PDB file of C-alpha atoms in Angstrom:
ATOM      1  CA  UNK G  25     189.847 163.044  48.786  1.00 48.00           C
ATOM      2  CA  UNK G  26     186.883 160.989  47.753  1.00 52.00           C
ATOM      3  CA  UNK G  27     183.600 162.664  46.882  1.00 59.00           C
ATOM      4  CA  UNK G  28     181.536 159.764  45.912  1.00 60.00           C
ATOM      5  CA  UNK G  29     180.979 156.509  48.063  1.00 64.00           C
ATOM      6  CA  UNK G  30     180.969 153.460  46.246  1.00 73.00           C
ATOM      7  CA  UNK G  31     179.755 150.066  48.169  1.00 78.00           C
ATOM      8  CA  UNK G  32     180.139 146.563  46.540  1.00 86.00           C
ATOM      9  CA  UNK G  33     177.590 143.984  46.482  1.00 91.00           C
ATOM     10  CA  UNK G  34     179.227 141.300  49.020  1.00 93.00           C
ATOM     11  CA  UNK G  35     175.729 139.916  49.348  1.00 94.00           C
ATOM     12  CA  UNK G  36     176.075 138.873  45.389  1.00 95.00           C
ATOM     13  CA  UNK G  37     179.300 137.720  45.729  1.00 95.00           C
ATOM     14  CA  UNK G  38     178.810 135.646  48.419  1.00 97.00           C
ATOM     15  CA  UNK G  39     175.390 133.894  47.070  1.00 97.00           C
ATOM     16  CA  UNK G  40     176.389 133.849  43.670  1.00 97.00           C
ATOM     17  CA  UNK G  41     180.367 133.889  43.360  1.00 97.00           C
ATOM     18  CA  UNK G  42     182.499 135.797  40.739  1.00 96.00           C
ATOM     19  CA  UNK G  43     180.932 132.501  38.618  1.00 96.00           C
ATOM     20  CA  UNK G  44     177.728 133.967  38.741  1.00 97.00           C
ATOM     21  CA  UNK G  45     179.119 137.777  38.107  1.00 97.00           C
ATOM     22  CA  UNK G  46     180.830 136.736  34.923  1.00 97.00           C
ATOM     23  CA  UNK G  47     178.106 134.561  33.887  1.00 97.00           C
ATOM     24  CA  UNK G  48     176.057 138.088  34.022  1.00 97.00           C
ATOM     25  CA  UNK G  49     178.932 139.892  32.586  1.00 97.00           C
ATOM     26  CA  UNK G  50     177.930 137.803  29.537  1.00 96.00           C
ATOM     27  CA  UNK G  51     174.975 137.771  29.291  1.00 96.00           C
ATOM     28  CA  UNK G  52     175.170 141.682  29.335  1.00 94.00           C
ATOM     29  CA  UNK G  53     177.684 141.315  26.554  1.00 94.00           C
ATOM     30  CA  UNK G  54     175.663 139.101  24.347  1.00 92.00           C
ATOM     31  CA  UNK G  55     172.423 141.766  24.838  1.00 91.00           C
ATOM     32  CA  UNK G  56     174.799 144.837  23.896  1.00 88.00           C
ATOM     33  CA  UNK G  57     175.969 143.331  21.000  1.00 84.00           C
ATOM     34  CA  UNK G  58     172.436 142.528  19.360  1.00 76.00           C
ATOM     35  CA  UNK G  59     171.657 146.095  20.469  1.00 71.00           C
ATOM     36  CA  UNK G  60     174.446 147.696  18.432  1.00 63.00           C
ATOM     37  CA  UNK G  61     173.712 148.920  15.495  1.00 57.00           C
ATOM     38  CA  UNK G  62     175.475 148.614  11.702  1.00 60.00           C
ATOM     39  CA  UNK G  63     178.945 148.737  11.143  1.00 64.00           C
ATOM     40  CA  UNK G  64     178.683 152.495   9.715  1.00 69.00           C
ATOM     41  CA  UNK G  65     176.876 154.185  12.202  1.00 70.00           C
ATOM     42  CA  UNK G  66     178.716 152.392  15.386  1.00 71.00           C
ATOM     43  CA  UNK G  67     176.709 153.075  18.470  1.00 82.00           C
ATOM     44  CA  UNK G  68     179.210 154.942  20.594  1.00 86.00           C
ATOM     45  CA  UNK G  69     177.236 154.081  23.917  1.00 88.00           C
ATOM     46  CA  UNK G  70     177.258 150.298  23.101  1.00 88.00           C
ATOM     47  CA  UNK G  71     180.875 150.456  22.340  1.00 89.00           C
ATOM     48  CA  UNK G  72     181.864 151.792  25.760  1.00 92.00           C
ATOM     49  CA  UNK G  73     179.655 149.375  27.581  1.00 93.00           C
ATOM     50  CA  UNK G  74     181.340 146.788  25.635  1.00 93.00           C
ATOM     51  CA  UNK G  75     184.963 148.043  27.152  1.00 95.00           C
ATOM     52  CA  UNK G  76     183.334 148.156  30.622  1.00 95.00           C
ATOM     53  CA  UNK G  77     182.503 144.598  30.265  1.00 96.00           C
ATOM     54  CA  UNK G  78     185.744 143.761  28.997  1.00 96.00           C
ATOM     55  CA  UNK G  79     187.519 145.324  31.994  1.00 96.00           C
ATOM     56  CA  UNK G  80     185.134 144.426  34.106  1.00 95.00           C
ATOM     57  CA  UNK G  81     186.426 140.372  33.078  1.00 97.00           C
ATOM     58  CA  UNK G  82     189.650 141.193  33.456  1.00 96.00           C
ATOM     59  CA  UNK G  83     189.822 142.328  36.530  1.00 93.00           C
ATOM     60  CA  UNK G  84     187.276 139.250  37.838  1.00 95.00           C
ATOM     61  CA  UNK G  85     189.547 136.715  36.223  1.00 96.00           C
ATOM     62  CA  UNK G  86     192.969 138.668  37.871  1.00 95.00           C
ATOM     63  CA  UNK G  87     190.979 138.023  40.976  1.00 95.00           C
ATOM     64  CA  UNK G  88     190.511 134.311  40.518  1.00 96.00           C
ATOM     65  CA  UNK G  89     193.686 133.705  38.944  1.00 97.00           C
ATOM     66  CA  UNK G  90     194.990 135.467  43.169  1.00 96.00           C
ATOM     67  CA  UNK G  91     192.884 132.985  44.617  1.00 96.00           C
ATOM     68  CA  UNK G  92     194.315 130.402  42.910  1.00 97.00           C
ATOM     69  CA  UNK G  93     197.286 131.412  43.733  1.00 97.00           C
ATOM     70  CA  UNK G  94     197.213 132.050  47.378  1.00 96.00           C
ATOM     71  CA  UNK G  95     195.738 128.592  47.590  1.00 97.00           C
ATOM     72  CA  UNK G  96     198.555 127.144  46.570  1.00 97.00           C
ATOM     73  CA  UNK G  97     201.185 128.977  48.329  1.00 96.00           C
ATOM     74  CA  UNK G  98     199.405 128.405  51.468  1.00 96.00           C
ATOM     75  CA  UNK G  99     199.064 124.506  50.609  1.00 96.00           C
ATOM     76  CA  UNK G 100     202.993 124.871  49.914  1.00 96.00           C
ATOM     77  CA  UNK G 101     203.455 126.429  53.751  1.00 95.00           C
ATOM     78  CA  UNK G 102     201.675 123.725  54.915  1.00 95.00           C
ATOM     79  CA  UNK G 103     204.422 121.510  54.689  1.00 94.00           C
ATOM     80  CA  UNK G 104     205.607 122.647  58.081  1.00 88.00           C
ATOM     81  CA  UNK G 105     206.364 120.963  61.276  1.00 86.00           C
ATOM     82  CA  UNK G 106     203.474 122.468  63.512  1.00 93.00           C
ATOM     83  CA  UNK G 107     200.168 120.658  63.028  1.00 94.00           C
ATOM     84  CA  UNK G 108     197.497 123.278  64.450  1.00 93.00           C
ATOM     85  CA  UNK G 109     199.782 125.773  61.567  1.00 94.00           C
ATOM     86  CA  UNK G 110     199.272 123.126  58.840  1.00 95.00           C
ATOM     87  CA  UNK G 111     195.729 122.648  59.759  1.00 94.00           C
ATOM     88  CA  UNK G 112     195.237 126.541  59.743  1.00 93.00           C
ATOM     89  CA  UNK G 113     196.504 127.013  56.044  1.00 95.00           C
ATOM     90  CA  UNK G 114     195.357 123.767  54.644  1.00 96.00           C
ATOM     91  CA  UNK G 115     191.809 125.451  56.190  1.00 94.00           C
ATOM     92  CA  UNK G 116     192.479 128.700  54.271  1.00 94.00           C
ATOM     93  CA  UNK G 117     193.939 126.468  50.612  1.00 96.00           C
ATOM     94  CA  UNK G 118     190.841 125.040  50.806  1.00 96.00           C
ATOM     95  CA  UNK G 119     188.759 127.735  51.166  1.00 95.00           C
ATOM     96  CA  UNK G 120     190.142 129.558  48.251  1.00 96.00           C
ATOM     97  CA  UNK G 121     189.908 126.698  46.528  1.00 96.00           C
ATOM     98  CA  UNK G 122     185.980 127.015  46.377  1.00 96.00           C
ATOM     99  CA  UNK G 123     185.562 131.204  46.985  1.00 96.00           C
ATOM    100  CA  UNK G 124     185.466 133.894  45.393  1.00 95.00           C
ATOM    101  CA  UNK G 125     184.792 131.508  42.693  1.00 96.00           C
ATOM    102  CA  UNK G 126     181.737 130.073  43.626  1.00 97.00           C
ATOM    103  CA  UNK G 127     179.177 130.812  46.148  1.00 97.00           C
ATOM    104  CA  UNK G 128     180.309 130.521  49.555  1.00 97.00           C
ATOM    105  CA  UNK G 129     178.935 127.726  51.802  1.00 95.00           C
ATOM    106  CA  UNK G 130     180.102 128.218  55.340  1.00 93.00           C
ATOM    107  CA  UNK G 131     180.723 131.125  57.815  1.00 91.00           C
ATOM    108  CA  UNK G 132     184.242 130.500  57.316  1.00 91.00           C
ATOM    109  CA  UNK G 133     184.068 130.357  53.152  1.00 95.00           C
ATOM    110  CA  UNK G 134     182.081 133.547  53.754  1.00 95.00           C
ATOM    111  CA  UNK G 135     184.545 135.482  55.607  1.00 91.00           C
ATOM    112  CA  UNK G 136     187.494 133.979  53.438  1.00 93.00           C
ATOM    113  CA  UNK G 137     186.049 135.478  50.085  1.00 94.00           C
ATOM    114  CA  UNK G 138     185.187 138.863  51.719  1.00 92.00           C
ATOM    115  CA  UNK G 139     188.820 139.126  53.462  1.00 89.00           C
ATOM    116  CA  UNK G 140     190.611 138.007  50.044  1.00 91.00           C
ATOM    117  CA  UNK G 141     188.307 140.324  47.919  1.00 91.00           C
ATOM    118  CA  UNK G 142     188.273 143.529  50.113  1.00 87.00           C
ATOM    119  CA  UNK G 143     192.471 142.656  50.697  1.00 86.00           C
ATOM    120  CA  UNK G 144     192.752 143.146  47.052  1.00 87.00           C
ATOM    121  CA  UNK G 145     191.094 146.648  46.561  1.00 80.00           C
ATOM    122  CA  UNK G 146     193.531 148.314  48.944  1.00 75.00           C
ATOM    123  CA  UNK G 147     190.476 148.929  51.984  1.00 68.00           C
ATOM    124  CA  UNK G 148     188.970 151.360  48.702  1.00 75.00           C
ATOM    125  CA  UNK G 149     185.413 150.115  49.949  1.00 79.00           C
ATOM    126  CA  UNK G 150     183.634 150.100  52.827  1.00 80.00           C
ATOM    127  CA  UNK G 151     182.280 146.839  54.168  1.00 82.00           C
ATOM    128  CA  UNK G 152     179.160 148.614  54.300  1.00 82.00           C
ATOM    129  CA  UNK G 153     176.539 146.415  56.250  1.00 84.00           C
ATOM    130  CA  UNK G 154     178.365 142.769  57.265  1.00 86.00           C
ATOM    131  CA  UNK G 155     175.329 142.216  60.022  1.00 85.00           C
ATOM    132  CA  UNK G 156     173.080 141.235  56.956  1.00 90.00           C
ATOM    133  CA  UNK G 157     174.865 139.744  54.272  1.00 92.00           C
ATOM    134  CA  UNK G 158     176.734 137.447  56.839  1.00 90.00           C
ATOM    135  CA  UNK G 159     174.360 136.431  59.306  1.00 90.00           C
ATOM    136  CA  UNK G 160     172.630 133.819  57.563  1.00 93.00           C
ATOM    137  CA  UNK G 161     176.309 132.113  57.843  1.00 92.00           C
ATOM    138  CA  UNK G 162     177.254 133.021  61.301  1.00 86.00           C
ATOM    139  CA  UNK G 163     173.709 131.441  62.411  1.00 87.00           C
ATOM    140  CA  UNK G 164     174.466 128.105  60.399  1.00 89.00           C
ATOM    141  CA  UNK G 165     178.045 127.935  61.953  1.00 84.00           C
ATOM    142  CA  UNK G 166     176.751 128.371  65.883  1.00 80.00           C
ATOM    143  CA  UNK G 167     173.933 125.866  64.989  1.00 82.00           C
ATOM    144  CA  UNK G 168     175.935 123.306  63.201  1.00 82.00           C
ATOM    145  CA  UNK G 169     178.680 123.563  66.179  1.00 74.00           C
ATOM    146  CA  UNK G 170     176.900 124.428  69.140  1.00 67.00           C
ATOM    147  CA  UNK G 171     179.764 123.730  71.533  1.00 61.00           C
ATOM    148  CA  UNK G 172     182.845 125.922  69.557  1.00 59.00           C
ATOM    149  CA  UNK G 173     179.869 128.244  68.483  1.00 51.00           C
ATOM    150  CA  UNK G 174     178.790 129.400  72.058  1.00 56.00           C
ATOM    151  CA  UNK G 175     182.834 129.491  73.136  1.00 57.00           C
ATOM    152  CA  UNK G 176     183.472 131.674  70.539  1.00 57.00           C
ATOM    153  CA  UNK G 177     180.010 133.454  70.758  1.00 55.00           C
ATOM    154  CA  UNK G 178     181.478 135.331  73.726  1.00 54.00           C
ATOM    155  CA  UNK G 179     184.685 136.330  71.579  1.00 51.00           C
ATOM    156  CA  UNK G 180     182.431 137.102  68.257  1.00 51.00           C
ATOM    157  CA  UNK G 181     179.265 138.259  69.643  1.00 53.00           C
ATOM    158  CA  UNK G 182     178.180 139.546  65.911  1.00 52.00           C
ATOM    159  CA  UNK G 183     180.153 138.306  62.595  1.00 50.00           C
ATOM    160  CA  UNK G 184     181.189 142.285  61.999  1.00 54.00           C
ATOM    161  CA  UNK G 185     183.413 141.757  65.015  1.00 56.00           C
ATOM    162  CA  UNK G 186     184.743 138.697  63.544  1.00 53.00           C
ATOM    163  CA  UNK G 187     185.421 140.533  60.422  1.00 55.00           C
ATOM    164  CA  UNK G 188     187.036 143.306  61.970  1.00 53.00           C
ATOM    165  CA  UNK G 189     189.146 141.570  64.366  1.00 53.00           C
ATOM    166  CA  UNK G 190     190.548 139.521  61.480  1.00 49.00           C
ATOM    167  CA  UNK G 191     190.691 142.176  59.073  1.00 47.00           C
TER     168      UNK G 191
END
């Protein structure tokens, strides 16, 4: 049983991308090592930090790497007979192309990177408050495509249910 709750940033992932993260990451890095001090004394505390950044790339780069690959095995299913199919994953190889990676750019991008990312931490975190981080996205999509935005405004009334019903 969990006694601790634990909520990622999706707001930071989707404005800045796992790009951005890492680029943090080393910039962290770079600070803790002209923090450390001499090679006798080693600063214990700036050591671990040091292995939480490392682990912290890792596991950022393992997620990319996913991405990448998912792209591409969806571009490989593409290959298929049914055109609204082909459309559908060439949509999706496409998407992953650009997120997590970088920052997303449409509703669709948006959803993409939280789906992959939260698909890849077993459901371990909550989605915590989807009404803010994706609105900005969902308003952009029903105001760039009035006609498909209002038809599926009465399906999707609020991105959470979009999330949800896809998740």
């Amino acid at each position: 049983v969990r006694k601790c709750h634990i909520g990622l940033d999706f707001d930071k992932i989707l404005r800045v991308g796992i790009e951005g993260i890492l680029k943090e990451i080393e910039e962290c890095e770079a600070q803790n090592q002209s923090s450390a001090s001499d090679d006798y004394y080693p600063d214990f505390e700036a050591v671990k930090r040091e292995e939480f950044y490392k682990c912290c790339k890792i596991e950022l780069e393992a997620l990319l790497d996913l991405a990448r690959r998912y792209s591409e095995k969806a571009e490989e299913l593409a290959q298929c007979s049914d055109e609204k199919r082909k459309a559908e994953l060439m949509r999706i190889s496409d998407a992953l192309k650009n997120v997590p990676y970088k920052p997303a750019e449409t509703f669709f991008e948006a959803l993409q990177s939280i789906q992959f990312v939260l698909s890849t931490l077993f459901g371990l975190f909550p989605l915590n408050r989807p009404d803010r981080y994706l609105i900005e996205y969902y308003e952009s999509y029903y105001h760039q495509n009035p006609i498909s935005g209002k038809k599926n405004h009465k399906k999707y009334r609020h991105p959470v249910c979009f999330l949800l019903q896809n998740h």
